[in-house]
Amino acid sequence: MSDIVKVSKFLSLVLRHKPEEIGLVLDENGWAEVEELIRLANTRGHRLTRPLLERVVADNDKKRFAFSEDGVRIRANQGHSVEVDLALPPSEPPELLYHGTASRFVDSIRAEGLHSGNRQHVHLSLDVTTATKVGQRHGKPVILVVRAREMSTAGHTFFLSANGVWLTERVPVEFITFPGA
Ligand code: HQG
């Protein structure tokens, strides 16, 4: 595994899920102090430097992380299970968005709609290719079509993360088109 991928996985852990693992404290908007992150990571055997962080923020395939404008803080753009307020403005979604899942989840989704599970939001993709990759992480991919504009008109709020992932709290089943439907 490359250094970049290792650091990216480590950042996903501490900036999205378990900051306490290294004694890090995120502020209410999910930001960590870069200096503190580097210091805490290094005391626990994770080699981390400012240049390495800069490479990960710039190169990461999905732009998972961002620096604050002044470069003093860093956070994950989406994907959190810890409770943070990304303070994203609500955005009007396109007509359709896509959710990639695994075939074994489909019966349950038909019964309950999409819920956010451990994360703070349901994640929706702008295109089928991205949704397919997301679904493949869990098993045999199945693409669900979400009638996002209709949902928004019905009062559901959508947010667009800094790296282009659409987020919403839940998707009731009446807004989902299942394959073969
Ligand atoms: C499923 C990655 C049963 C849901 C991706 C998904 C994404 C249900 C799984 C981001 C269900 C949760 C998030 C229900 C939802 N019954 N299963 N009612 N409702 N599910 O990993 O969307 O690479 O928490 O379909 O690119 O797969 O980490 O969510 O299969 O943006 O940056 O429960 O993670 O980003 O799985 O992925 P996850 P996800 P990163």
Tab-separated table of N, CA, C and O in Angstrom, residues 45-166:
chain	number	residue	atom	x	y	z
A	45	GLY	N	2.971	6.308	16.507
A	45	GLY	CA	3.647	5.491	15.495
A	45	GLY	C	3.158	5.666	14.068
A	45	GLY	O	3.522	4.894	13.184
A	46	HIS	N	2.293	6.659	13.818
A	46	HIS	CA	1.872	6.925	12.439
A	46	HIS	C	2.696	8.082	11.921
A	46	HIS	O	2.547	9.211	12.384
A	47	ARG	N	3.582	7.800	10.975
A	47	ARG	CA	4.467	8.849	10.467
A	47	ARG	C	3.639	9.850	9.661
A	47	ARG	O	3.031	9.493	8.651
A	48	LEU	N	3.584	11.048	10.143
A	48	LEU	CA	2.763	12.056	9.467
A	48	LEU	C	3.520	13.377	9.468
A	48	LEU	O	4.118	13.752	10.470
A	49	THR	N	3.494	14.047	8.325
A	49	THR	CA	4.141	15.360	8.207
A	49	THR	C	3.189	16.280	7.453
A	49	THR	O	2.268	15.807	6.783
A	50	ARG	N	3.443	17.553	7.543
A	50	ARG	CA	2.617	18.515	6.802
A	50	ARG	C	2.672	18.254	5.280
A	50	ARG	O	1.626	18.198	4.629
A	51	PRO	N	3.864	18.064	4.702
A	51	PRO	CA	3.911	17.796	3.242
A	51	PRO	C	3.128	16.540	2.838
A	51	PRO	O	2.476	16.513	1.791
A	52	LEU	N	3.190	15.521	3.688
A	52	LEU	CA	2.445	14.291	3.386
A	52	LEU	C	0.940	14.582	3.413
A	52	LEU	O	0.186	14.162	2.522
A	53	LEU	N	0.487	15.339	4.411
A	53	LEU	CA	-0.936	15.704	4.478
A	53	LEU	C	-1.335	16.512	3.250
A	53	LEU	O	-2.403	16.316	2.680
A	54	GLU	N	-0.437	17.419	2.854
A	54	GLU	CA	-0.761	18.247	1.676
A	54	GLU	C	-0.911	17.388	0.434
A	54	GLU	O	-1.791	17.628	-0.397
A	55	ARG	N	-0.057	16.373	0.328
A	55	ARG	CA	-0.166	15.480	-0.841
A	55	ARG	C	-1.475	14.700	-0.812
A	55	ARG	O	-2.144	14.530	-1.830
A	56	VAL	N	-1.845	14.245	0.373
A	56	VAL	CA	-3.090	13.460	0.474
A	56	VAL	C	-4.299	14.334	0.146
A	56	VAL	O	-5.188	13.924	-0.607
A	57	VAL	N	-4.325	15.552	0.671
A	57	VAL	CA	-5.462	16.440	0.392
A	57	VAL	C	-5.544	16.733	-1.109
A	57	VAL	O	-6.617	16.704	-1.704
A	58	ALA	N	-4.390	16.967	-1.726
A	58	ALA	CA	-4.374	17.336	-3.145
A	58	ALA	C	-4.621	16.140	-4.063
A	58	ALA	O	-5.335	16.255	-5.058
A	59	ASP	N	-4.050	14.982	-3.705
A	59	ASP	CA	-4.038	13.846	-4.640
A	59	ASP	C	-5.171	12.865	-4.423
A	59	ASP	O	-5.502	12.107	-5.319
A	60	ASN	N	-5.712	12.842	-3.229
A	60	ASN	CA	-6.660	11.784	-2.897
A	60	ASN	C	-7.710	11.633	-3.991
A	60	ASN	O	-8.317	12.617	-4.423
A	61	ASP	N	-7.912	10.380	-4.422
A	61	ASP	CA	-8.778	10.136	-5.587
A	61	ASP	C	-10.180	10.709	-5.425
A	61	ASP	O	-10.791	11.139	-6.370
A	62	LYS	N	-10.674	10.750	-4.203
A	62	LYS	CA	-12.045	11.232	-4.026
A	62	LYS	C	-12.117	12.563	-3.281
A	62	LYS	O	-13.195	12.972	-2.873
A	63	LYS	N	-10.965	13.204	-3.129
A	63	LYS	CA	-10.942	14.490	-2.403
A	63	LYS	C	-11.694	14.358	-1.071
A	63	LYS	O	-12.615	15.118	-0.769
A	64	ARG	N	-11.270	13.360	-0.324
A	64	ARG	CA	-11.971	13.070	0.927
A	64	ARG	C	-11.717	14.106	2.023
A	64	ARG	O	-12.495	14.210	2.956
A	65	PHE	N	-10.602	14.851	1.915
A	65	PHE	CA	-10.196	15.740	3.012
A	65	PHE	C	-9.934	17.149	2.480
A	65	PHE	O	-9.600	17.330	1.320
A	66	ALA	N	-10.091	18.120	3.391
A	66	ALA	CA	-9.840	19.509	2.983
A	66	ALA	C	-9.177	20.262	4.131
A	66	ALA	O	-9.443	19.982	5.308
A	67	PHE	N	-8.332	21.234	3.786
A	67	PHE	CA	-7.782	22.159	4.770
A	67	PHE	C	-8.739	23.338	4.903
A	67	PHE	O	-9.442	23.704	3.944
A	68	SER	N	-8.729	23.960	6.074
A	68	SER	CA	-9.427	25.233	6.226
A	68	SER	C	-8.705	26.266	5.355
A	68	SER	O	-7.555	26.050	4.946
A	69	GLU	N	-9.377	27.373	5.094
A	69	GLU	CA	-8.785	28.375	4.192
A	69	GLU	C	-7.410	28.833	4.639
A	69	GLU	O	-6.516	29.068	3.829
A	70	ASP	N	-7.222	28.964	5.956
A	70	ASP	CA	-5.925	29.408	6.481
A	70	ASP	C	-4.929	28.253	6.619
A	70	ASP	O	-3.789	28.465	7.031
A	71	GLY	N	-5.359	27.039	6.303
A	71	GLY	CA	-4.446	25.897	6.341
A	71	GLY	C	-4.143	25.391	7.743
A	71	GLY	O	-3.331	24.477	7.912
A	72	VAL	N	-4.813	25.933	8.739
A	72	VAL	CA	-4.510	25.568	10.126
A	72	VAL	C	-5.248	24.289	10.535
A	72	VAL	O	-4.800	23.540	11.375
A	73	ARG	N	-6.381	24.047	9.889
A	73	ARG	CA	-7.201	22.895	10.281
A	73	ARG	C	-7.465	21.992	9.075
A	73	ARG	O	-7.318	22.398	7.924
A	74	ILE	N	-7.885	20.775	9.382
A	74	ILE	CA	-8.189	19.789	8.330
A	74	ILE	C	-9.440	19.021	8.741
A	74	ILE	O	-9.678	18.829	9.943
A	75	ARG	N	-10.271	18.629	7.764
A	75	ARG	CA	-11.412	17.774	8.096
A	75	ARG	C	-11.739	16.857	6.919
A	75	ARG	O	-11.253	17.069	5.792
A	76	ALA	N	-12.576	15.853	7.199
A	76	ALA	CA	-13.100	15.004	6.136
A	76	ALA	C	-14.283	15.729	5.504
A	76	ALA	O	-15.067	16.375	6.202
A	77	ASN	N	-14.403	15.626	4.210
A	77	ASN	CA	-15.489	16.322	3.509
A	77	ASN	C	-16.844	15.647	3.699
A	77	ASN	O	-17.879	16.287	3.554
A	78	GLN	N	-16.850	14.361	3.950
A	78	GLN	CA	-18.098	13.611	4.195
A	78	GLN	C	-17.736	12.245	4.764
A	78	GLN	O	-16.571	11.938	4.927
A	79	GLY	N	-18.766	11.459	5.055
A	79	GLY	CA	-18.533	10.067	5.460
A	79	GLY	C	-18.444	9.860	6.961
A	79	GLY	O	-18.098	8.767	7.413
A	80	HIS	N	-18.772	10.887	7.754
A	80	HIS	CA	-18.608	10.783	9.205
A	80	HIS	C	-19.593	9.827	9.863
A	80	HIS	O	-20.765	9.791	9.495
A	81	SER	N	-19.102	9.123	10.880
A	81	SER	CA	-20.020	8.483	11.816
A	81	SER	C	-20.066	9.288	13.110
A	81	SER	O	-21.072	9.260	13.806
A	82	VAL	N	-18.990	9.997	13.462
A	82	VAL	CA	-19.073	10.878	14.635
A	82	VAL	C	-19.979	12.049	14.282
A	82	VAL	O	-20.087	12.452	13.113
A	83	GLU	N	-20.649	12.560	15.300
A	83	GLU	CA	-21.604	13.632	15.041
A	83	GLU	C	-20.880	14.954	14.843
A	83	GLU	O	-20.255	15.485	15.764
A	84	VAL	N	-20.908	15.458	13.638
A	84	VAL	CA	-20.339	16.783	13.362
A	84	VAL	C	-21.334	17.538	12.480
A	84	VAL	O	-22.163	16.927	11.816
A	85	ASP	N	-21.237	18.845	12.528
A	85	ASP	CA	-22.086	19.669	11.674
A	85	ASP	C	-21.186	20.268	10.600
A	85	ASP	O	-20.400	21.169	10.864
A	86	LEU	N	-21.299	19.732	9.381
A	86	LEU	CA	-20.419	20.214	8.308
A	86	LEU	C	-20.804	21.624	7.877
A	86	LEU	O	-20.074	22.265	7.126
A	87	ALA	N	-21.943	22.094	8.364
A	87	ALA	CA	-22.438	23.446	8.054
A	87	ALA	C	-22.523	23.678	6.542
A	87	ALA	O	-22.197	24.752	6.036
A	88	LEU	N	-22.968	22.640	5.849
A	88	LEU	CA	-23.153	22.780	4.396
A	88	LEU	C	-24.493	23.455	4.148
A	88	LEU	O	-25.481	23.142	4.826
A	89	PRO	N	-24.565	24.351	3.177
A	89	PRO	CA	-25.863	24.938	2.875
A	89	PRO	C	-26.731	23.913	2.142
A	89	PRO	O	-26.210	23.118	1.356
A	90	PRO	N	-28.027	23.902	2.404
A	90	PRO	CA	-28.904	23.006	1.633
A	90	PRO	C	-28.789	23.330	0.143
A	90	PRO	O	-28.644	24.495	-0.222
A	91	SER	N	-28.806	22.306	-0.697
A	91	SER	CA	-28.692	22.520	-2.150
A	91	SER	C	-29.829	21.814	-2.864
A	91	SER	O	-30.294	20.762	-2.416
A	92	GLU	N	-30.226	22.397	-3.988
A	92	GLU	CA	-31.283	21.778	-4.796
A	92	GLU	C	-30.659	20.653	-5.626
A	92	GLU	O	-29.749	20.902	-6.429
A	93	PRO	N	-31.094	19.415	-5.413
A	93	PRO	CA	-30.451	18.301	-6.132
A	93	PRO	C	-30.913	18.219	-7.582
A	93	PRO	O	-31.948	18.793	-7.934
A	94	PRO	N	-30.182	17.462	-8.408
A	94	PRO	CA	-30.672	17.205	-9.764
A	94	PRO	C	-31.893	16.290	-9.696
A	94	PRO	O	-32.207	15.739	-8.639
A	95	GLU	N	-32.533	16.146	-10.818
A	95	GLU	CA	-33.727	15.298	-10.922
A	95	GLU	C	-33.493	13.910	-10.300
A	95	GLU	O	-34.250	13.449	-9.468
A	96	LEU	N	-32.387	13.284	-10.704
A	96	LEU	CA	-32.100	11.923	-10.250
A	96	LEU	C	-30.724	11.834	-9.622
A	96	LEU	O	-29.781	12.486	-10.080
A	97	LEU	N	-30.615	11.028	-8.582
A	97	LEU	CA	-29.321	10.675	-8.011
A	97	LEU	C	-29.293	9.151	-7.887
A	97	LEU	O	-30.332	8.492	-7.995
A	98	TYR	N	-28.116	8.604	-7.652
A	98	TYR	CA	-27.965	7.147	-7.653
A	98	TYR	C	-27.376	6.674	-6.335
A	98	TYR	O	-26.529	7.357	-5.747
A	99	HIS	N	-27.817	5.516	-5.899
A	99	HIS	CA	-27.248	4.916	-4.696
A	99	HIS	C	-26.794	3.504	-5.028
A	99	HIS	O	-27.595	2.661	-5.440
A	100	GLY	N	-25.522	3.257	-4.860
A	100	GLY	CA	-24.980	1.919	-5.102
A	100	GLY	C	-25.012	1.130	-3.809
A	100	GLY	O	-24.491	1.578	-2.788
A	101	THR	N	-25.649	-0.030	-3.870
A	101	THR	CA	-25.693	-0.881	-2.681
A	101	THR	C	-25.400	-2.311	-3.111
A	101	THR	O	-25.041	-2.554	-4.264
A	102	ALA	N	-25.523	-3.260	-2.182
A	102	ALA	CA	-25.279	-4.661	-2.529
A	102	ALA	C	-26.611	-5.396	-2.604
A	102	ALA	O	-27.560	-5.056	-1.893
A	103	SER	N	-26.653	-6.429	-3.464
A	103	SER	CA	-27.912	-7.143	-3.706
A	103	SER	C	-28.528	-7.657	-2.405
A	103	SER	O	-29.741	-7.654	-2.248
A	104	ARG	N	-27.667	-8.049	-1.454
A	104	ARG	CA	-28.233	-8.633	-0.232
A	104	ARG	C	-28.986	-7.622	0.644
A	104	ARG	O	-29.700	-8.012	1.560
A	105	PHE	N	-28.814	-6.322	0.370
A	105	PHE	CA	-29.512	-5.306	1.173
A	105	PHE	C	-30.862	-4.901	0.565
A	105	PHE	O	-31.630	-4.157	1.176
A	106	VAL	N	-31.130	-5.373	-0.673
A	106	VAL	CA	-32.259	-4.792	-1.408
A	106	VAL	C	-33.615	-5.068	-0.745
A	106	VAL	O	-34.447	-4.166	-0.638
A	107	ASP	N	-33.813	-6.288	-0.233
A	107	ASP	CA	-35.117	-6.591	0.389
A	107	ASP	C	-35.377	-5.666	1.563
A	107	ASP	O	-36.478	-5.141	1.744
A	108	SER	N	-34.335	-5.465	2.361
A	108	SER	CA	-34.482	-4.599	3.529
A	108	SER	C	-34.732	-3.146	3.116
A	108	SER	O	-35.543	-2.446	3.725
A	109	ILE	N	-34.060	-2.710	2.044
A	109	ILE	CA	-34.272	-1.338	1.563
A	109	ILE	C	-35.697	-1.180	1.019
A	109	ILE	O	-36.340	-0.163	1.243
A	110	ARG	N	-36.204	-2.232	0.365
A	110	ARG	CA	-37.597	-2.182	-0.114
A	110	ARG	C	-38.562	-2.004	1.054
A	110	ARG	O	-39.604	-1.379	0.934
A	111	ALA	N	-38.210	-2.576	2.183
A	111	ALA	CA	-39.091	-2.497	3.358
A	111	ALA	C	-38.939	-1.171	4.104
A	111	ALA	O	-39.918	-0.597	4.564
A	112	GLU	N	-37.692	-0.672	4.202
A	112	GLU	CA	-37.426	0.469	5.109
A	112	GLU	C	-36.989	1.744	4.405
A	112	GLU	O	-36.822	2.771	5.072
A	113	GLY	N	-36.729	1.680	3.103
A	113	GLY	CA	-36.083	2.803	2.445
A	113	GLY	C	-34.600	2.812	2.818
A	113	GLY	O	-34.112	1.869	3.450
A	114	LEU	N	-33.899	3.854	2.405
A	114	LEU	CA	-32.465	3.954	2.702
A	114	LEU	C	-32.269	4.710	3.997
A	114	LEU	O	-32.781	5.821	4.168
A	115	HIS	N	-31.514	4.114	4.909
A	115	HIS	CA	-31.152	4.846	6.125
A	115	HIS	C	-29.647	5.028	6.177
A	115	HIS	O	-28.895	4.375	5.444
A	116	SER	N	-29.205	5.883	7.079
A	116	SER	CA	-27.794	6.274	7.050
A	116	SER	C	-26.886	5.296	7.791
A	116	SER	O	-25.669	5.428	7.743
A	117	GLY	N	-27.479	4.308	8.469
A	117	GLY	CA	-26.659	3.320	9.169
A	117	GLY	C	-25.794	3.995	10.218
A	117	GLY	O	-26.285	4.813	11.003
A	118	ASN	N	-24.521	3.684	10.207
A	118	ASN	CA	-23.606	4.277	11.193
A	118	ASN	C	-23.236	5.696	10.847
A	118	ASN	O	-22.690	6.420	11.671
A	119	ARG	N	-23.449	6.072	9.604
A	119	ARG	CA	-22.993	7.404	9.182
A	119	ARG	C	-24.065	8.440	9.481
A	119	ARG	O	-25.178	8.114	9.878
A	120	GLN	N	-23.723	9.692	9.217
A	120	GLN	CA	-24.680	10.753	9.509
A	120	GLN	C	-25.712	10.935	8.403
A	120	GLN	O	-26.777	11.483	8.641
A	121	HIS	N	-25.344	10.535	7.186
A	121	HIS	CA	-26.233	10.752	6.051
A	121	HIS	C	-26.262	9.531	5.145
A	121	HIS	O	-25.329	8.738	5.142
A	122	VAL	N	-27.313	9.455	4.332
A	122	VAL	CA	-27.302	8.545	3.192
A	122	VAL	C	-26.470	9.228	2.111
A	122	VAL	O	-26.624	10.442	1.889
A	123	HIS	N	-25.594	8.468	1.459
A	123	HIS	CA	-24.714	9.036	0.435
A	123	HIS	C	-25.261	8.705	-0.947
A	123	HIS	O	-25.536	7.541	-1.229
A	124	LEU	N	-25.385	9.726	-1.778
A	124	LEU	CA	-25.917	9.533	-3.125
A	124	LEU	C	-24.921	10.055	-4.148
A	124	LEU	O	-24.235	11.054	-3.906
A	125	SER	N	-24.850	9.370	-5.283
A	125	SER	CA	-23.872	9.724	-6.315
A	125	SER	C	-24.578	10.392	-7.485
A	125	SER	O	-25.738	10.105	-7.787
A	126	LEU	N	-23.800	11.211	-8.176
A	126	LEU	CA	-24.325	11.928	-9.336
A	126	LEU	C	-24.403	11.032	-10.572
A	126	LEU	O	-25.167	11.287	-11.480
A	127	ASP	N	-23.593	9.984	-10.592
A	127	ASP	CA	-23.575	9.139	-11.780
A	127	ASP	C	-23.520	7.659	-11.409
A	127	ASP	O	-23.122	7.297	-10.301
A	128	VAL	N	-23.920	6.837	-12.379
A	128	VAL	CA	-24.020	5.392	-12.165
A	128	VAL	C	-22.642	4.760	-11.936
A	128	VAL	O	-22.492	3.839	-11.132
A	129	THR	N	-21.625	5.259	-12.628
A	129	THR	CA	-20.276	4.679	-12.479
A	129	THR	C	-19.801	4.781	-11.038
A	129	THR	O	-19.311	3.808	-10.456
A	130	THR	N	-19.956	5.961	-10.449
A	130	THR	CA	-19.528	6.145	-9.058
A	130	THR	C	-20.367	5.264	-8.132
A	130	THR	O	-19.836	4.590	-7.247
A	131	ALA	N	-21.676	5.254	-8.354
A	131	ALA	CA	-22.567	4.449	-7.496
A	131	ALA	C	-22.200	2.965	-7.583
A	131	ALA	O	-22.252	2.245	-6.580
A	132	THR	N	-21.789	2.513	-8.760
A	132	THR	CA	-21.418	1.103	-8.925
A	132	THR	C	-20.194	0.780	-8.071
A	132	THR	O	-20.147	-0.247	-7.396
A	133	LYS	N	-19.221	1.701	-8.060
A	133	LYS	CA	-18.013	1.485	-7.234
A	133	LYS	C	-18.384	1.423	-5.753
A	133	LYS	O	-17.845	0.612	-5.005
A	134	VAL	N	-19.288	2.305	-5.336
A	134	VAL	CA	-19.696	2.314	-3.919
A	134	VAL	C	-20.379	0.987	-3.575
A	134	VAL	O	-20.076	0.366	-2.555
A	135	GLY	N	-21.279	0.526	-4.461
A	135	GLY	CA	-22.004	-0.725	-4.214
A	135	GLY	C	-21.073	-1.927	-4.161
A	135	GLY	O	-21.254	-2.833	-3.330
A	136	GLN	N	-20.049	-1.910	-5.018
A	136	GLN	CA	-19.112	-3.039	-5.096
A	136	GLN	C	-18.358	-3.253	-3.788
A	136	GLN	O	-17.883	-4.348	-3.515
A	137	ARG	N	-18.238	-2.202	-2.990
A	137	ARG	CA	-17.533	-2.350	-1.709
A	137	ARG	C	-18.266	-3.318	-0.785
A	137	ARG	O	-17.688	-3.873	0.128
A	138	HIS	N	-19.563	-3.480	-1.012
A	138	HIS	CA	-20.369	-4.300	-0.096
A	138	HIS	C	-20.714	-5.668	-0.670
A	138	HIS	O	-21.210	-6.520	0.053
A	139	GLY	N	-20.553	-5.877	-1.978
A	139	GLY	CA	-20.932	-7.157	-2.581
A	139	GLY	C	-21.337	-6.960	-4.031
A	139	GLY	O	-20.786	-6.104	-4.715
A	140	LYS	N	-22.317	-7.758	-4.465
A	140	LYS	CA	-22.784	-7.656	-5.853
A	140	LYS	C	-23.541	-6.325	-5.986
A	140	LYS	O	-24.570	-6.130	-5.337
A	141	PRO	N	-23.025	-5.399	-6.819
A	141	PRO	CA	-23.629	-4.063	-6.820
A	141	PRO	C	-25.013	-4.012	-7.456
A	141	PRO	O	-25.282	-4.685	-8.445
A	142	VAL	N	-25.858	-3.212	-6.844
A	142	VAL	CA	-27.189	-2.920	-7.376
A	142	VAL	C	-27.332	-1.401	-7.319
A	142	VAL	O	-26.975	-0.782	-6.318
A	143	ILE	N	-27.824	-0.839	-8.420
A	143	ILE	CA	-27.964	0.623	-8.470
A	143	ILE	C	-29.428	1.013	-8.270
A	143	ILE	O	-30.305	0.575	-9.030
A	144	LEU	N	-29.670	1.825	-7.275
A	144	LEU	CA	-31.015	2.336	-7.026
A	144	LEU	C	-31.078	3.767	-7.543
A	144	LEU	O	-30.126	4.537	-7.366
A	145	VAL	N	-32.189	4.087	-8.177
A	145	VAL	CA	-32.363	5.451	-8.685
A	145	VAL	C	-33.234	6.209	-7.680
A	145	VAL	O	-34.312	5.738	-7.297
A	146	VAL	N	-32.725	7.358	-7.250
A	146	VAL	CA	-33.454	8.157	-6.261
A	146	VAL	C	-34.019	9.394	-6.955
A	146	VAL	O	-33.271	10.161	-7.577
A	147	ARG	N	-35.333	9.570	-6.854
A	147	ARG	CA	-35.967	10.739	-7.481
A	147	ARG	C	-35.795	11.938	-6.552
A	147	ARG	O	-36.675	12.295	-5.756
A	148	ALA	N	-34.599	12.512	-6.661
A	148	ALA	CA	-34.144	13.487	-5.667
A	148	ALA	C	-34.931	14.791	-5.726
A	148	ALA	O	-35.282	15.363	-4.687
A	149	ARG	N	-35.210	15.272	-6.929
A	149	ARG	CA	-35.926	16.541	-7.053
A	149	ARG	C	-37.322	16.426	-6.433
A	149	ARG	O	-37.769	17.306	-5.704
A	150	GLU	N	-37.955	15.286	-6.694
A	150	GLU	CA	-39.286	15.026	-6.131
A	150	GLU	C	-39.216	14.990	-4.590
A	150	GLU	O	-40.074	15.537	-3.903
A	151	MET	N	-38.152	14.379	-4.089
A	151	MET	CA	-37.951	14.316	-2.634
A	151	MET	C	-37.795	15.702	-2.055
A	151	MET	O	-38.339	16.030	-1.008
A	152	SER	N	-37.018	16.514	-2.747
A	152	SER	CA	-36.766	17.872	-2.291
A	152	SER	C	-38.067	18.673	-2.269
A	152	SER	O	-38.369	19.385	-1.298
A	153	THR	N	-38.858	18.510	-3.322
A	153	THR	CA	-40.153	19.202	-3.382
A	153	THR	C	-41.048	18.758	-2.226
A	153	THR	O	-41.813	19.550	-1.676
A	154	ALA	N	-40.888	17.496	-1.823
A	154	ALA	CA	-41.701	16.972	-0.713
A	154	ALA	C	-41.143	17.394	0.651
A	154	ALA	O	-41.660	16.987	1.684
A	155	GLY	N	-40.037	18.184	0.638
A	155	GLY	CA	-39.567	18.747	1.909
A	155	GLY	C	-38.296	18.126	2.470
A	155	GLY	O	-37.855	18.503	3.554
A	156	HIS	N	-37.693	17.184	1.749
A	156	HIS	CA	-36.428	16.611	2.230
A	156	HIS	C	-35.268	17.520	1.849
A	156	HIS	O	-35.255	18.079	0.751
A	157	THR	N	-34.311	17.654	2.756
A	157	THR	CA	-33.178	18.548	2.520
A	157	THR	C	-31.979	17.770	1.996
A	157	THR	O	-31.693	16.666	2.474
A	158	PHE	N	-31.312	18.360	1.021
A	158	PHE	CA	-30.107	17.763	0.437
A	158	PHE	C	-28.921	18.701	0.636
A	158	PHE	O	-29.076	19.923	0.621
A	159	PHE	N	-27.750	18.091	0.784
A	159	PHE	CA	-26.507	18.857	0.903
A	159	PHE	C	-25.515	18.287	-0.106
A	159	PHE	O	-25.494	17.079	-0.338
A	160	LEU	N	-24.687	19.157	-0.646
A	160	LEU	CA	-23.637	18.709	-1.562
A	160	LEU	C	-22.304	18.861	-0.847
A	160	LEU	O	-21.923	19.973	-0.463
A	161	SER	N	-21.599	17.756	-0.630
A	161	SER	CA	-20.325	17.831	0.086
A	161	SER	C	-19.275	18.482	-0.803
A	161	SER	O	-19.447	18.578	-2.029
A	162	ALA	N	-18.178	18.905	-0.184
A	162	ALA	CA	-17.126	19.598	-0.930
A	162	ALA	C	-16.513	18.704	-1.998
A	162	ALA	O	-15.863	19.196	-2.921
A	163	ASN	N	-16.704	17.389	-1.887
A	163	ASN	CA	-16.159	16.501	-2.920
A	163	ASN	C	-17.249	15.846	-3.767
A	163	ASN	O	-17.066	14.755	-4.308
A	164	GLY	N	-18.401	16.524	-3.869
A	164	GLY	CA	-19.378	16.121	-4.880
A	164	GLY	C	-20.293	14.972	-4.516
A	164	GLY	O	-20.947	14.408	-5.386
A	165	VAL	N	-20.332	14.610	-3.222
A	165	VAL	CA	-21.255	13.557	-2.792
A	165	VAL	C	-22.526	14.234	-2.278
A	165	VAL	O	-22.462	15.200	-1.525
A	166	TRP	N	-23.689	13.739	-2.734
A	166	TRP	CA	-24.958	14.285	-2.238
A	166	TRP	C	-25.351	13.570	-0.970
A	166	TRP	O	-25.247	12.337	-0.889
